[in-house]
Structure formats: structure tokens, C-alpha cells
Amino acid sequence: MPNRESGNAPSAARWWRGNLHMHTFWSDGRAFPEEAVAMYKARGYHFLGLSDHNVFQDDPCRWVAETGRERPFAEYLAAFPRAAVRTGGGGVREARLSTFSELAAMFDEPDRFLLVPAFEATRTVEYGSGRSHQVHMNVVNAPALLPLLASPGFVRTESGVRLAEFISRHASETAALARSLGREAVFMLNHPVWQWYDIPPEVLAETPEVRFFEVCNNGTEIEPCPDLPQDGFDTDRFWDVANALRARRGLPLLYGVGGDDTHCYRGEPHGGMLMPFNAWTLVRSASLDAASLVAAMQAGDFVACEGLEPEDVSFDRASGTLSVSVAAKPGAARTIRFFVSKADFSETPLRTFSARPARDGDRTTHERDFRVYDGKIGLEAKTVAGAPGEALRASYSLAPDDLYVRARIEEPGEPLCSAFLHPRHRLVAWTQPYRLTEMR
Ligand SMILES: [Zn+2]
Ligand SMILES: [Zn+2]
């Protein structure tokens, strides 16, 4: 864990490693919450959000049956012998799910580990002709469910509503809920490129209240569409299109988060997807408490990681210079790339087309519409390659026509996230985008 060198002051900020996107038996994850938390804590994670679908874990009377969960039951009861077990209807054994408060009491430790309340609002919007958008949104640090999700159900479907309006409605409800609880919450658009740009990036230019999205999620199970340029439709491209449009409109920039979206904890066959420890978020704050972590994220002081962490990231607002460093690692040759979007990019797409993914899991597929913009969006402005085994530091100063700059650190290696929309053959860390004046 690289810490920032900030002197010996007790308030010195440092990096904290966390995963804010994971599931348990409270929804469709395949582990008891204690198992999930214990696994990450033992690995050295500092904070976690158990983001189960459409449920906050506060019901003290939620039981799950052993049927179909024989191995998890046996392993859970061996590891947590004090778990509450009963015999339910039909003589089937049931175990009670621990609530958020019980889990926090069990695992939280000052300066060492923190559970943050979370849930994943899981919605579908239909927009005619059998087409629909998957809209999944994480709400972090609001220990109550949105009123919009009050009726039970795993996935809620609505039709006849514009996508931007639909997302905005959830963002405003999150803000209102957080206000009523006297705290700040993080509202995050999860895996928008699943399935193949299911949520077009242009929508993020209409929803400035969305400050966070997943640039890295370990569950995007979509094969490359043969009709599309293979490198032109990844999460980096999505991010730059959204931010170029936002910057031109004078809106806050979108920040990128990394998360495992963990569902499988026992090596279940999922092609390496939805497994622990692949993608995470590194947040820099003085102390390990939810308010500080959320404030740091809202200030953009965090990094999305897939198997690689920076040593330091700093942005000097006086000179507009972004500096990034990464520590030495035996044999590893790192590259730092800086990406900008230019102020005179064209909003008229070079071309537009509709295409259908080659394989779409077991879901009904439909065509998506794509827009290809000019190369002034997400332009690679500077590349610095390091020698094997050496530490690397690189800087980029904003040019007058740069709308923002962000950096990506890469290291050759097998990607931890095997899903198709992830960078191939390299580990990656993404800094946030920076510009001279950021809106809050
Ligand atoms: Zn999701
Ligand atoms: Zn999820």
C-alpha cells in the first residue's frame, strides 16, 4: 500500500483501499456477508460497501434457506459458529443474514477497517420495440433505501421515461435522502458500457448531478461486436466523450471508480469475472471514516485501480500540471499516458451506426446506436515509458486548448478483469480528470 509522503503530522492524508461494489446473499451474491467482508479485510482492504441489489441490509429477520447453498452453509457455519440457524418450513435449515449494523460492529476497527452503507439501485428502462437500458446505480453512505425502490423486487422496470430524466430522478432522491440523514452520499452510475454502451455517454452531459461512474467493473460480460472498431468503444472512450461534452457545457467533470462487482467468492466458474480483488478504488484522506472518504471522492482525490496502484498523484492548479508517480517493481516496465480533450472538438459525429453485440450472455439482445467522434476527444497527449524495474514519474501541463487532463498508468501483464471491455494485457490505474477550476 503506497502511502503519500506528507510529513509526520497526525492529520497527514494517506491512501485507503476499498471496494464499493459487491453482492452477498442479501441479493444475488454467493456468500454470507460475514464471509465477503472477512475475505476482503484479510486481504488488507480498508473499506467496503456491500452494494446488494435494491436492498439495504437493515432487516434483522431475513433468513436464507440451505437448499442450493449447501457448500456456503457448511463453510459459513464452520467459520462463524455463532451464526443464527433455524429449521424452516419443510424441515429446511435456514440461516439469518447479519445486518449492516451487526456487520459493522463485528468488523470495523479504527484506522484499520470500515464498512460503509451501500446498495445498488437496479433498474431497467424500456424504450419501445423491445429495447431497454439496464440502469444500475450505487448509493454509498446512505443507510436507507431510496423511496423509489420501496416496493419489493429484484429489478424494477419502467417505460415511457427519458433515460436522462430517469437517472436524474434517482440522483435527486439520493441527494434528498442524504440531506435528510445529515450526511453526504456518493451516487454512482455503474457499468454504463454493459451491455455495449447500454447507456450512451451523451446522457452524462444531461445529468451533471452524476459525479461518478465505473470506469472499471469486473462484470461486463459482453463479447466484442464484430461491426465495431475494437479499440474505439471501451470505458476510456466513454469517459472522454462524457467529459468533453460536460466541459464544453461548463458542467462538473465525471469521476471514474473501480469495483469488483463481486458475486462469486468460491472460484465458481464465471470466466474470472465477478471475483474478488481485481478492481478497486484508492481514496486519499486523513482518516478512515465515511464522511472523509466521501469528501475525498467528491473532491476527486482518488484513483480507480485494476491490479496497479500509483504512489502519488498531484495536480498543481497554479500551473495546471498533473504529476503521477509509481513505485519500482522488479521486472515491471510501466507507462504513463496523459489524455486530454481539445476545446475545438466537433460534436457532429464522424459517423453513426447501429450494431448488435456478438454475444450478450443469456439476455435478449437489441441493437445499440453508436456515435464516433473526432480524435480531439480523448487525445493521447503525452506518453512516458519507464525502464523495467524502475520507479516512474511523469507530468503534463495543460495547454490553453485542453479541456482537462487525466492519466493512466499501465503495466504489461494479464489483466485481472477478464471481461471484454477491459484493457488487454496490462494492469491499469486511472487518475481522475483535472482542470484549472473544478465545480463542486
Ligand atoms: Zn449492476
Ligand atoms: Zn452489482
Tab-separated table of C-alpha atoms and ligand atoms in Angstrom:
chain	number	residue	atom	x	y	z
A	1	MET	CA	0.000	0.000	0.000
A	2	PRO	CA	1.779	3.157	-1.102
A	3	ASN	CA	1.247	5.994	1.298
A	4	ARG	CA	1.656	9.572	0.413
A	5	GLU	CA	4.716	11.141	1.990
A	6	SER	CA	3.184	14.027	3.830
A	7	GLY	CA	5.395	14.507	6.855
A	8	ASN	CA	4.664	13.280	10.330
A	9	ALA	CA	1.591	15.336	11.115
A	10	PRO	CA	-1.137	13.093	12.532
A	11	SER	CA	-3.618	14.522	10.029
A	12	ALA	CA	-1.487	13.550	7.023
A	13	ALA	CA	-3.613	12.172	4.219
A	14	ARG	CA	-2.905	8.648	3.044
A	15	TRP	CA	-4.352	6.178	0.580
A	16	TRP	CA	-7.101	3.793	1.671
A	17	ARG	CA	-8.053	0.814	-0.477
A	18	GLY	CA	-11.682	-0.178	-0.885
A	19	ASN	CA	-14.322	-1.902	-2.944
A	20	LEU	CA	-17.716	-0.224	-3.151
A	21	HIS	CA	-19.419	-2.698	-5.435
A	22	MET	CA	-20.107	-6.263	-4.254
A	23	HIS	CA	-23.025	-8.574	-3.532
A	24	THR	CA	-23.922	-11.129	-0.869
A	25	PHE	CA	-26.836	-13.434	-0.051
A	26	TRP	CA	-28.786	-10.276	0.704
A	27	SER	CA	-29.252	-10.312	-3.105
A	28	ASP	CA	-27.565	-12.445	-5.782
A	29	GLY	CA	-24.050	-12.689	-4.337
A	30	ARG	CA	-22.926	-16.187	-3.404
A	31	ALA	CA	-21.614	-15.674	0.116
A	32	PHE	CA	-22.841	-14.709	3.543
A	33	PRO	CA	-21.957	-11.096	4.245
A	34	GLU	CA	-19.503	-12.066	7.008
A	35	GLU	CA	-17.616	-14.268	4.545
A	36	ALA	CA	-17.422	-11.492	1.962
A	37	VAL	CA	-16.231	-8.885	4.462
A	38	ALA	CA	-13.742	-11.215	6.174
A	39	MET	CA	-12.189	-12.127	2.828
A	40	TYR	CA	-11.547	-8.509	1.835
A	41	LYS	CA	-10.429	-7.443	5.287
A	42	ALA	CA	-7.896	-10.277	5.454
A	43	ARG	CA	-6.567	-9.137	2.074
A	44	GLY	CA	-5.773	-5.702	3.508
A	45	TYR	CA	-8.720	-3.674	2.223
A	46	HIS	CA	-9.622	-0.692	4.397
A	47	PHE	CA	-13.218	-0.051	3.423
A	48	LEU	CA	-16.087	-1.898	1.767
A	49	GLY	CA	-19.601	-1.160	0.608
A	50	LEU	CA	-21.876	-4.212	0.334
A	51	SER	CA	-23.999	-2.955	-2.539
A	52	ASP	CA	-26.770	-5.525	-2.751
A	53	HIS	CA	-29.464	-5.060	-5.378
A	54	ASN	CA	-32.398	-2.909	-4.249
A	55	VAL	CA	-31.954	-3.697	-0.578
A	56	PHE	CA	-30.187	-2.079	2.339
A	57	GLN	CA	-29.169	-4.673	4.922
A	58	ASP	CA	-31.202	-3.443	7.875
A	59	ASP	CA	-33.900	-6.127	8.250
A	60	PRO	CA	-32.998	-8.284	11.294
A	61	CYS	CA	-35.378	-11.036	10.157
A	62	ARG	CA	-34.001	-12.034	6.771
A	63	TRP	CA	-33.334	-15.778	6.517
A	64	VAL	CA	-31.903	-17.783	3.641
A	65	ALA	CA	-32.501	-21.493	3.070
A	66	GLU	CA	-29.722	-24.032	2.775
A	67	THR	CA	-31.239	-25.607	-0.352
A	68	GLY	CA	-28.904	-24.803	-3.242
A	69	ARG	CA	-26.404	-23.259	-0.837
A	70	GLU	CA	-25.054	-26.415	0.817
A	71	ARG	CA	-21.366	-25.576	0.420
A	72	PRO	CA	-21.684	-21.941	1.575
A	73	PHE	CA	-23.752	-23.104	4.576
A	74	ALA	CA	-21.137	-25.661	5.642
A	75	GLU	CA	-18.255	-23.198	5.212
A	76	TYR	CA	-20.122	-20.343	6.865
A	77	LEU	CA	-21.135	-22.325	9.938
A	78	ALA	CA	-17.598	-23.669	10.314
A	79	ALA	CA	-16.102	-20.165	10.163
A	80	PHE	CA	-18.859	-18.399	12.123
A	81	PRO	CA	-20.188	-20.990	14.601
A	82	ARG	CA	-22.324	-18.416	16.428
A	83	ALA	CA	-24.452	-17.738	13.338
A	84	ALA	CA	-28.216	-17.903	13.867
A	85	VAL	CA	-29.676	-21.066	12.339
A	86	ARG	CA	-33.207	-22.450	12.477
A	87	THR	CA	-35.294	-25.085	10.772
A	88	GLY	CA	-37.830	-23.503	8.498
A	89	GLY	CA	-40.842	-24.789	6.613
A	90	GLY	CA	-40.396	-28.247	5.104
A	91	GLY	CA	-37.594	-29.027	7.534
A	92	VAL	CA	-35.087	-26.956	5.569
A	93	ARG	CA	-32.278	-25.341	7.533
A	94	GLU	CA	-32.120	-21.553	7.346
A	95	ALA	CA	-29.521	-19.022	8.432
A	96	ARG	CA	-30.230	-15.422	9.354
A	97	LEU	CA	-28.439	-12.713	7.409
A	98	SER	CA	-26.494	-10.276	9.579
A	99	THR	CA	-27.497	-6.645	9.223
A	100	PHE	CA	-25.235	-3.746	8.328
A	101	SER	CA	-25.022	-2.639	11.985
A	102	GLU	CA	-24.169	-6.141	13.153
A	103	LEU	CA	-21.504	-6.474	10.475
A	104	ALA	CA	-20.031	-3.070	11.289
A	105	ALA	CA	-19.887	-3.994	14.994
A	106	MET	CA	-18.143	-7.241	14.066
A	107	PHE	CA	-15.548	-5.904	11.603
A	108	ASP	CA	-14.962	-2.152	11.988
A	109	GLU	CA	-11.645	-1.170	13.576
A	110	PRO	CA	-10.372	2.390	13.965
A	111	ASP	CA	-7.741	3.273	11.306
A	112	ARG	CA	-7.882	-0.271	10.007
A	113	PHE	CA	-11.266	-1.178	8.554
A	114	LEU	CA	-14.632	0.430	7.846
A	115	LEU	CA	-17.922	-0.793	6.421
A	116	VAL	CA	-19.773	1.909	4.510
A	117	PRO	CA	-23.523	1.570	3.901
A	118	ALA	CA	-24.376	0.906	0.250
A	119	PHE	CA	-26.902	-0.583	-2.143
A	120	GLU	CA	-27.229	-0.904	-5.907
A	121	ALA	CA	-30.416	0.554	-7.336
A	122	THR	CA	-31.066	-1.925	-10.139
A	123	ARG	CA	-33.475	-0.715	-12.794
A	124	THR	CA	-34.492	-1.262	-16.378
A	125	VAL	CA	-35.967	1.366	-18.654
A	126	GLU	CA	-37.862	0.226	-21.709
A	127	TYR	CA	-37.949	2.499	-24.683
A	128	GLY	CA	-40.032	0.724	-27.261
A	129	SER	CA	-39.599	-2.095	-29.786
A	130	GLY	CA	-38.346	-4.441	-27.089
A	131	ARG	CA	-35.368	-2.212	-26.413
A	132	SER	CA	-34.312	-1.434	-22.897
A	133	HIS	CA	-31.499	0.108	-20.891
A	134	GLN	CA	-30.031	-1.544	-17.821
A	135	VAL	CA	-29.579	1.282	-15.320
A	136	HIS	CA	-27.660	0.284	-12.216
A	137	MET	CA	-26.715	2.976	-9.717
A	138	ASN	CA	-24.779	2.652	-6.488
A	139	VAL	CA	-25.740	4.737	-3.493
A	140	VAL	CA	-22.956	4.843	-0.915
A	141	ASN	CA	-23.165	6.207	2.625
A	142	ALA	CA	-26.952	6.492	2.849
A	143	PRO	CA	-28.122	3.756	5.248
A	144	ALA	CA	-31.695	3.569	3.940
A	145	LEU	CA	-33.300	2.641	0.652
A	146	LEU	CA	-34.472	5.251	-1.848
A	147	PRO	CA	-38.260	5.718	-1.735
A	148	LEU	CA	-38.207	4.900	-5.477
A	149	LEU	CA	-37.152	1.360	-4.546
A	150	ALA	CA	-39.627	0.898	-1.729
A	151	SER	CA	-41.678	-1.892	-3.326
A	152	PRO	CA	-40.007	-5.290	-3.319
A	153	GLY	CA	-38.423	-6.756	-6.427
A	154	PHE	CA	-35.031	-7.524	-7.849
A	155	VAL	CA	-35.164	-5.407	-10.986
A	156	ARG	CA	-37.733	-2.652	-11.474
A	157	THR	CA	-38.804	-1.820	-14.969
A	158	GLU	CA	-40.276	1.444	-16.142
A	159	SER	CA	-41.207	2.624	-19.577
A	160	GLY	CA	-42.046	5.883	-21.231
A	161	VAL	CA	-39.412	7.899	-19.443
A	162	ARG	CA	-36.329	9.512	-20.913
A	163	LEU	CA	-33.100	7.898	-19.749
A	164	ALA	CA	-31.502	11.143	-18.554
A	165	GLU	CA	-34.641	12.048	-16.625
A	166	PHE	CA	-34.771	8.580	-15.090
A	167	ILE	CA	-31.166	8.749	-13.879
A	168	SER	CA	-31.652	12.330	-12.609
A	169	ARG	CA	-34.636	11.262	-10.575
A	170	HIS	CA	-32.532	8.684	-8.719
A	171	ALA	CA	-29.710	11.163	-8.229
A	172	SER	CA	-32.088	13.765	-6.734
A	173	GLU	CA	-33.684	11.196	-4.459
A	174	THR	CA	-30.236	10.179	-3.284
A	175	ALA	CA	-29.346	13.807	-2.541
A	176	ALA	CA	-32.625	14.307	-0.658
A	177	LEU	CA	-32.140	11.093	1.313
A	178	ALA	CA	-28.580	12.070	2.240
A	179	ARG	CA	-29.772	15.532	3.326
A	180	SER	CA	-32.481	14.029	5.495
A	181	LEU	CA	-29.869	11.823	7.145
A	182	GLY	CA	-27.491	14.761	7.630
A	183	ARG	CA	-24.693	13.252	5.585
A	184	GLU	CA	-23.145	13.235	2.119
A	185	ALA	CA	-23.667	10.285	-0.197
A	186	VAL	CA	-21.982	9.078	-3.355
A	187	PHE	CA	-24.281	8.427	-6.297
A	188	MET	CA	-22.581	6.368	-8.968
A	189	LEU	CA	-23.620	5.119	-12.398
A	190	ASN	CA	-22.455	1.508	-12.510
A	191	HIS	CA	-21.039	-0.258	-15.585
A	192	PRO	CA	-22.754	2.023	-18.141
A	193	VAL	CA	-20.972	0.286	-21.015
A	194	TRP	CA	-22.558	-3.018	-20.010
A	195	GLN	CA	-24.077	-4.036	-22.338
A	196	TRP	CA	-22.203	-2.285	-25.119
A	197	TYR	CA	-22.851	1.318	-24.290
A	198	ASP	CA	-26.234	0.455	-22.868
A	199	ILE	CA	-26.201	3.983	-21.555
A	200	PRO	CA	-24.836	6.296	-24.240
A	201	PRO	CA	-22.145	8.689	-22.953
A	202	GLU	CA	-24.119	11.675	-24.273
A	203	VAL	CA	-26.646	11.061	-21.470
A	204	LEU	CA	-23.980	12.046	-18.940
A	205	ALA	CA	-23.886	15.524	-20.485
A	206	GLU	CA	-27.556	15.878	-19.489
A	207	THR	CA	-27.112	14.551	-15.958
A	208	PRO	CA	-24.423	16.699	-14.311
A	209	GLU	CA	-25.593	15.569	-10.867
A	210	VAL	CA	-23.967	12.206	-11.626
A	211	ARG	CA	-20.383	12.748	-10.488
A	212	PHE	CA	-19.191	9.113	-10.514
A	213	PHE	CA	-19.235	6.154	-12.886
A	214	GLU	CA	-17.455	2.825	-13.023
A	215	VAL	CA	-14.510	3.097	-15.385
A	216	CYS	CA	-13.570	-0.387	-14.263
A	217	ASN	CA	-16.074	-3.115	-13.372
A	218	ASN	CA	-15.302	-6.796	-13.327
A	219	GLY	CA	-18.623	-7.992	-14.666
A	220	THR	CA	-19.097	-6.635	-18.166
A	221	GLU	CA	-19.818	-9.923	-19.871
A	222	ILE	CA	-20.059	-8.870	-23.478
A	223	GLU	CA	-18.046	-10.089	-26.435
A	224	PRO	CA	-16.678	-7.581	-28.898
A	225	CYS	CA	-19.158	-6.643	-31.533
A	226	PRO	CA	-17.660	-7.534	-34.922
A	227	ASP	CA	-19.143	-4.412	-36.513
A	228	LEU	CA	-17.373	-2.008	-34.184
A	229	PRO	CA	-13.817	-0.708	-34.184
A	230	GLN	CA	-12.287	-2.880	-31.484
A	231	ASP	CA	-10.447	-0.149	-29.647
A	232	GLY	CA	-12.941	2.623	-30.051
A	233	PHE	CA	-15.588	1.552	-27.585
A	234	ASP	CA	-14.128	0.990	-24.177
A	235	THR	CA	-14.751	2.733	-20.892
A	236	ASP	CA	-11.933	5.237	-21.522
A	237	ARG	CA	-13.661	6.385	-24.709
A	238	PHE	CA	-16.999	6.570	-22.899
A	239	TRP	CA	-15.423	8.705	-20.169
A	240	ASP	CA	-13.783	11.177	-22.552
A	241	VAL	CA	-16.921	11.668	-24.641
A	242	ALA	CA	-18.938	12.378	-21.482
A	243	ASN	CA	-16.313	14.758	-20.086
A	244	ALA	CA	-15.622	16.612	-23.341
A	245	LEU	CA	-19.353	17.354	-23.605
A	246	ARG	CA	-19.561	18.316	-19.918
A	247	ALA	CA	-16.503	20.576	-20.085
A	248	ARG	CA	-17.878	22.430	-23.106
A	249	ARG	CA	-21.179	23.000	-21.265
A	250	GLY	CA	-19.453	24.263	-18.113
A	251	LEU	CA	-20.600	21.217	-16.094
A	252	PRO	CA	-18.697	19.297	-13.391
A	253	LEU	CA	-16.447	16.549	-14.708
A	254	LEU	CA	-17.270	12.870	-14.268
A	255	TYR	CA	-15.010	10.816	-11.990
A	256	GLY	CA	-14.087	7.156	-12.509
A	257	VAL	CA	-14.388	4.452	-9.843
A	258	GLY	CA	-13.089	0.854	-9.849
A	259	GLY	CA	-15.063	-2.028	-8.374
A	260	ASP	CA	-15.192	-5.820	-8.435
A	261	ASP	CA	-18.972	-6.154	-8.619
A	262	THR	CA	-18.208	-9.349	-6.692
A	263	HIS	CA	-20.797	-12.114	-6.910
A	264	CYS	CA	-18.565	-15.218	-6.767
A	265	TYR	CA	-16.396	-15.889	-3.737
A	266	ARG	CA	-15.563	-19.583	-4.093
A	267	GLY	CA	-13.961	-19.813	-7.511
A	268	GLU	CA	-17.280	-20.506	-9.220
A	269	PRO	CA	-16.864	-20.721	-12.990
A	270	HIS	CA	-17.543	-17.234	-14.282
A	271	GLY	CA	-14.581	-16.805	-16.601
A	272	GLY	CA	-12.724	-14.847	-13.942
A	273	MET	CA	-15.464	-12.243	-13.781
A	274	LEU	CA	-17.323	-11.052	-10.710
A	275	MET	CA	-14.482	-12.310	-8.496
A	276	PRO	CA	-12.783	-10.514	-5.608
A	277	PHE	CA	-9.593	-8.431	-5.629
A	278	ASN	CA	-9.494	-7.414	-9.293
A	279	ALA	CA	-10.684	-3.810	-9.375
A	280	TRP	CA	-10.757	-1.329	-6.531
A	281	THR	CA	-10.731	2.327	-5.541
A	282	LEU	CA	-7.887	4.041	-3.752
A	283	VAL	CA	-9.053	7.097	-1.807
A	284	ARG	CA	-6.791	9.668	-0.165
A	285	SER	CA	-7.975	11.135	3.116
A	286	ALA	CA	-6.676	11.991	6.547
A	287	SER	CA	-8.826	9.485	8.351
A	288	LEU	CA	-10.762	6.308	7.720
A	289	ASP	CA	-14.343	7.434	8.254
A	290	ALA	CA	-17.221	7.567	5.794
A	291	ALA	CA	-17.530	11.359	5.791
A	292	SER	CA	-13.816	11.809	4.975
A	293	LEU	CA	-13.829	9.140	2.273
A	294	VAL	CA	-16.916	10.613	0.625
A	295	ALA	CA	-15.491	14.158	0.828
A	296	ALA	CA	-12.245	12.969	-0.783
A	297	MET	CA	-14.156	11.258	-3.571
A	298	GLN	CA	-16.268	14.329	-4.183
A	299	ALA	CA	-13.036	16.340	-4.421
A	300	GLY	CA	-11.708	13.834	-6.976
A	301	ASP	CA	-8.877	12.692	-4.700
A	302	PHE	CA	-8.998	9.019	-5.610
A	303	VAL	CA	-7.811	6.543	-8.225
A	304	ALA	CA	-9.521	3.611	-9.979
A	305	CYS	CA	-7.283	0.554	-9.967
A	306	GLU	CA	-7.111	-2.727	-11.813
A	307	GLY	CA	-4.122	-4.527	-10.322
A	308	LEU	CA	-1.929	-1.437	-10.154
A	309	GLU	CA	-1.683	1.474	-7.732
A	310	PRO	CA	0.116	4.788	-8.131
A	311	GLU	CA	2.485	6.073	-5.480
A	312	ASP	CA	1.357	9.669	-5.823
A	313	VAL	CA	-0.997	11.780	-7.903
A	314	SER	CA	-0.987	15.552	-7.624
A	315	PHE	CA	-2.420	18.437	-9.594
A	316	ASP	CA	-0.922	21.896	-9.311
A	317	ARG	CA	-3.723	24.328	-10.074
A	318	ALA	CA	-1.375	27.311	-10.467
A	319	SER	CA	0.441	25.748	-13.412
A	320	GLY	CA	-2.219	23.223	-14.468
A	321	THR	CA	0.270	20.384	-14.080
A	322	LEU	CA	-0.761	16.805	-13.352
A	323	SER	CA	2.068	14.683	-11.890
A	324	VAL	CA	1.869	10.940	-11.413
A	325	SER	CA	4.373	8.515	-9.938
A	326	VAL	CA	4.523	4.780	-9.498
A	327	ALA	CA	6.932	2.824	-7.287
A	328	ALA	CA	9.520	0.403	-8.648
A	329	LYS	CA	8.566	-3.249	-9.030
A	330	PRO	CA	11.072	-5.923	-10.056
A	331	GLY	CA	10.932	-6.542	-13.787
A	332	ALA	CA	7.884	-4.329	-14.405
A	333	ALA	CA	8.093	-1.626	-17.087
A	334	ARG	CA	5.408	0.990	-16.552
A	335	THR	CA	3.973	3.502	-18.993
A	336	ILE	CA	2.159	6.683	-18.022
A	337	ARG	CA	-0.204	8.121	-20.629
A	338	PHE	CA	-1.895	11.519	-20.425
A	339	PHE	CA	-5.224	12.057	-22.183
A	340	VAL	CA	-6.886	15.370	-22.981
A	341	SER	CA	-9.850	16.587	-24.966
A	342	LYS	CA	-9.363	19.669	-27.100
A	343	ALA	CA	-11.654	22.681	-26.828
A	344	ASP	CA	-12.411	22.701	-30.575
A	345	PHE	CA	-13.629	19.101	-30.842
A	346	SER	CA	-16.668	18.603	-33.037
A	347	GLU	CA	-19.956	17.448	-31.565
A	348	THR	CA	-21.012	16.308	-35.004
A	349	PRO	CA	-20.110	12.615	-35.101
A	350	LEU	CA	-17.789	11.422	-37.848
A	351	ARG	CA	-20.257	8.602	-38.294
A	352	THR	CA	-23.148	6.940	-36.524
A	353	PHE	CA	-24.353	3.391	-36.795
A	354	SER	CA	-26.358	0.715	-35.056
A	355	ALA	CA	-24.826	-2.602	-34.097
A	356	ARG	CA	-25.642	-5.644	-32.070
A	357	PRO	CA	-23.169	-7.329	-29.717
A	358	ALA	CA	-21.821	-10.685	-30.873
A	359	ARG	CA	-22.917	-12.381	-27.695
A	360	ASP	CA	-24.937	-10.916	-24.934
A	361	GLY	CA	-24.918	-13.520	-22.217
A	362	ASP	CA	-28.360	-15.013	-21.833
A	363	ARG	CA	-30.103	-11.714	-22.279
A	364	THR	CA	-32.313	-10.596	-25.114
A	365	THR	CA	-30.157	-8.523	-27.359
A	366	HIS	CA	-31.025	-5.497	-29.346
A	367	GLU	CA	-29.099	-3.055	-31.430
A	368	ARG	CA	-27.366	-0.109	-29.837
A	369	ASP	CA	-26.718	3.214	-31.523
A	370	PHE	CA	-23.144	4.433	-31.588
A	371	ARG	CA	-21.531	7.743	-32.423
A	372	VAL	CA	-17.892	8.049	-33.404
A	373	TYR	CA	-16.363	11.462	-32.683
A	374	ASP	CA	-13.185	13.062	-33.944
A	375	GLY	CA	-9.765	12.378	-32.411
A	376	LYS	CA	-9.787	15.592	-30.395
A	377	ILE	CA	-11.785	13.773	-27.729
A	378	GLY	CA	-9.568	11.590	-25.552
A	379	LEU	CA	-6.391	12.506	-27.413
A	380	GLU	CA	-3.257	10.839	-26.043
A	381	ALA	CA	-1.202	13.973	-25.438
A	382	LYS	CA	1.922	12.556	-23.803
A	383	THR	CA	3.384	9.103	-23.171
A	384	VAL	CA	6.277	8.332	-20.835
A	385	ALA	CA	7.689	4.803	-20.764
A	386	GLY	CA	9.819	3.596	-17.865
A	387	ALA	CA	12.614	1.019	-17.798
A	388	PRO	CA	11.923	-2.440	-16.311
A	389	GLY	CA	12.220	-2.487	-12.530
A	390	GLU	CA	12.425	1.284	-12.163
A	391	ALA	CA	10.144	3.777	-10.487
A	392	LEU	CA	8.498	6.216	-12.887
A	393	ARG	CA	7.270	9.769	-12.531
A	394	ALA	CA	5.719	11.897	-15.264
A	395	SER	CA	3.946	15.253	-15.573
A	396	TYR	CA	1.779	17.017	-18.087
A	397	SER	CA	0.862	20.710	-18.091
A	398	LEU	CA	-2.477	21.746	-19.552
A	399	ALA	CA	-2.253	23.554	-22.875
A	400	PRO	CA	-4.590	26.543	-23.344
A	401	ASP	CA	-6.917	24.491	-25.545
A	402	ASP	CA	-7.073	21.419	-23.282
A	403	LEU	CA	-10.437	20.991	-21.578
A	404	TYR	CA	-8.930	18.693	-18.911
A	405	VAL	CA	-6.182	16.129	-18.454
A	406	ARG	CA	-6.232	12.677	-16.925
A	407	ALA	CA	-3.563	9.983	-16.683
A	408	ARG	CA	-3.455	6.223	-16.983
A	409	ILE	CA	-0.624	4.111	-15.621
A	410	GLU	CA	-0.120	0.762	-17.308
A	411	GLU	CA	1.980	-2.300	-16.705
A	412	PRO	CA	2.216	-5.285	-19.048
A	413	GLY	CA	0.584	-8.364	-17.615
A	414	GLU	CA	-2.509	-10.448	-17.783
A	415	PRO	CA	-5.467	-8.235	-16.936
A	416	LEU	CA	-7.124	-9.123	-13.678
A	417	CYS	CA	-10.502	-8.321	-15.088
A	418	SER	CA	-11.077	-10.779	-17.878
A	419	ALA	CA	-14.213	-9.110	-19.133
A	420	PHE	CA	-14.093	-7.918	-22.692
A	421	LEU	CA	-14.322	-4.210	-22.237
A	422	HIS	CA	-11.165	-4.073	-20.128
A	423	PRO	CA	-7.693	-3.131	-21.315
A	424	ARG	CA	-5.916	-6.130	-22.770
A	425	HIS	CA	-2.654	-7.485	-21.452
A	426	ARG	CA	-1.960	-4.797	-18.931
A	427	LEU	CA	-2.681	-3.692	-15.409
A	428	VAL	CA	-4.048	-0.194	-15.132
A	429	ALA	CA	-4.612	2.682	-12.735
A	430	TRP	CA	-6.751	5.655	-13.799
A	431	THR	CA	-6.416	9.114	-12.244
A	432	GLN	CA	-9.366	11.488	-12.276
A	433	PRO	CA	-9.641	14.264	-14.870
A	434	TYR	CA	-8.269	17.633	-13.742
A	435	ARG	CA	-8.691	21.202	-14.963
A	436	LEU	CA	-7.865	24.625	-13.588
A	437	THR	CA	-11.233	25.218	-11.931
A	438	GLU	CA	-13.397	22.342	-10.834
A	439	MET	CA	-17.005	22.823	-9.838
A	440	ARG	CA	-18.429	21.169	-6.814
B	1	ZN	ZN	-25.080	-3.844	-11.710
B	2	ZN	ZN	-23.558	-5.126	-8.976
